[in-house]
Amino acid sequence: MAKITSLKDMRPKTKTFQLHSALDKDDLLTDANDQPIMIEIVGYDSAVFRDAAIESARTELNSEVKDTVDPMFRAEKNLRLAAACIVGWTAPEVLGEYSKERALEICLDGDLKYIVEQIQEAISDRKSFFAN
């Protein structure tokens, strides 16, 4: 049984993970100074994700796109939600200075799909956002 001392203990936290190569999960990516490239994210249970999902639903309702079940429409929606979960990173010389706009650019860049896959995998590990 998990012991808590306050309801604040039950709030989801941010999580940081190290990026790895697109070809080999054991090949961790580092910057020019040999420092690990880390991405900080929030998960599905965060207020940030909830707000992004609500905004996405509003956009979808107001969309001119007739077929919102179109796979391309859904894929872009998922990429936008993944980008919203990024709250920071190290190695600005590699990824650029952190901003929500830059996070979205990275997620929408098809050549960086391996980064998005790692972000989505980390986000889906809900339990890790609550661990002490």
PDB file of N, CA, C and O in Angstrom, residues 18-30 114-115 117-118:
ATOM      1  N   GLN A  18      16.154  10.257 -21.063  1.00  0.00           N
ATOM      2  CA  GLN A  18      17.238  10.497 -22.006  1.00  0.00           C
ATOM      3  C   GLN A  18      16.885   9.937 -23.372  1.00  0.00           C
ATOM      4  O   GLN A  18      16.394   8.815 -23.490  1.00  0.00           O
ATOM      5  N   LEU A  19      17.127  10.749 -24.394  1.00  0.00           N
ATOM      6  CA  LEU A  19      16.879  10.307 -25.772  1.00  0.00           C
ATOM      7  C   LEU A  19      17.890   9.244 -26.173  1.00  0.00           C
ATOM      8  O   LEU A  19      19.047   9.284 -25.767  1.00  0.00           O
ATOM      9  N   HIS A  20      17.430   8.325 -26.988  1.00  0.00           N
ATOM     10  CA  HIS A  20      18.345   7.339 -27.555  1.00  0.00           C
ATOM     11  C   HIS A  20      18.264   7.386 -29.077  1.00  0.00           C
ATOM     12  O   HIS A  20      17.358   7.992 -29.656  1.00  0.00           O
ATOM     13  N   SER A  21      19.210   6.744 -29.694  1.00  0.00           N
ATOM     14  CA  SER A  21      19.311   6.714 -31.143  1.00  0.00           C
ATOM     15  C   SER A  21      18.072   6.094 -31.771  1.00  0.00           C
ATOM     16  O   SER A  21      17.406   5.251 -31.167  1.00  0.00           O
ATOM     17  N   ALA A  22      17.811   6.484 -32.999  1.00  0.00           N
ATOM     18  CA  ALA A  22      16.687   5.915 -33.739  1.00  0.00           C
ATOM     19  C   ALA A  22      16.935   4.439 -34.056  1.00  0.00           C
ATOM     20  O   ALA A  22      16.001   3.662 -34.190  1.00  0.00           O
ATOM     21  N   LEU A  23      18.192   4.061 -34.137  1.00  0.00           N
ATOM     22  CA  LEU A  23      18.534   2.700 -34.555  1.00  0.00           C
ATOM     23  C   LEU A  23      18.802   1.740 -33.403  1.00  0.00           C
ATOM     24  O   LEU A  23      18.672   0.536 -33.565  1.00  0.00           O
ATOM     25  N   ASP A  24      19.193   2.276 -32.239  1.00  0.00           N
ATOM     26  CA  ASP A  24      19.615   1.403 -31.144  1.00  0.00           C
ATOM     27  C   ASP A  24      19.240   2.037 -29.806  1.00  0.00           C
ATOM     28  O   ASP A  24      19.779   3.078 -29.440  1.00  0.00           O
ATOM     29  N   LYS A  25      18.341   1.382 -29.080  1.00  0.00           N
ATOM     30  CA  LYS A  25      17.898   1.924 -27.791  1.00  0.00           C
ATOM     31  C   LYS A  25      19.026   1.999 -26.765  1.00  0.00           C
ATOM     32  O   LYS A  25      18.940   2.736 -25.800  1.00  0.00           O
ATOM     33  N   ASP A  26      20.082   1.223 -26.974  1.00  0.00           N
ATOM     34  CA  ASP A  26      21.207   1.259 -26.044  1.00  0.00           C
ATOM     35  C   ASP A  26      22.187   2.381 -26.371  1.00  0.00           C
ATOM     36  O   ASP A  26      23.095   2.648 -25.598  1.00  0.00           O
ATOM     37  N   ASP A  27      22.001   3.014 -27.516  1.00  0.00           N
ATOM     38  CA  ASP A  27      22.872   4.110 -27.946  1.00  0.00           C
ATOM     39  C   ASP A  27      22.231   5.431 -27.518  1.00  0.00           C
ATOM     40  O   ASP A  27      21.406   5.996 -28.221  1.00  0.00           O
ATOM     41  N   LEU A  28      22.606   5.917 -26.319  1.00  0.00           N
ATOM     42  CA  LEU A  28      22.033   7.141 -25.783  1.00  0.00           C
ATOM     43  C   LEU A  28      22.643   8.357 -26.464  1.00  0.00           C
ATOM     44  O   LEU A  28      23.843   8.391 -26.729  1.00  0.00           O
ATOM     45  N   LEU A  29      21.819   9.348 -26.746  1.00  0.00           N
ATOM     46  CA  LEU A  29      22.285  10.539 -27.450  1.00  0.00           C
ATOM     47  C   LEU A  29      22.872  11.548 -26.470  1.00  0.00           C
ATOM     48  O   LEU A  29      22.335  11.775 -25.389  1.00  0.00           O
ATOM     49  N   THR A  30      23.978  12.144 -26.882  1.00  0.00           N
ATOM     50  CA  THR A  30      24.635  13.172 -26.072  1.00  0.00           C
ATOM     51  C   THR A  30      24.908  14.392 -26.936  1.00  0.00           C
ATOM     52  O   THR A  30      24.927  14.312 -28.165  1.00  0.00           O
ATOM     53  N   TYR A 114      11.405   9.230 -34.479  1.00  0.00           N
ATOM     54  CA  TYR A 114      11.948   8.424 -33.383  1.00  0.00           C
ATOM     55  C   TYR A 114      11.913   9.184 -32.057  1.00  0.00           C
ATOM     56  O   TYR A 114      11.762   8.577 -30.989  1.00  0.00           O
ATOM     57  N   ILE A 115      12.003  10.502 -32.094  1.00  0.00           N
ATOM     58  CA  ILE A 115      11.898  11.294 -30.862  1.00  0.00           C
ATOM     59  C   ILE A 115      10.460  11.260 -30.356  1.00  0.00           C
ATOM     60  O   ILE A 115      10.209  11.050 -29.168  1.00  0.00           O
ATOM     61  N   GLU A 117       8.220   8.985 -30.894  1.00  0.00           N
ATOM     62  CA  GLU A 117       7.931   7.643 -30.380  1.00  0.00           C
ATOM     63  C   GLU A 117       8.432   7.485 -28.950  1.00  0.00           C
ATOM     64  O   GLU A 117       7.746   6.899 -28.108  1.00  0.00           O
ATOM     65  N   GLN A 118       9.614   8.038 -28.666  1.00  0.00           N
ATOM     66  CA  GLN A 118      10.155   7.951 -27.305  1.00  0.00           C
ATOM     67  C   GLN A 118       9.322   8.787 -26.331  1.00  0.00           C
ATOM     68  O   GLN A 118       9.086   8.382 -25.193  1.00  0.00           O
TER      69      GLN A 118
END
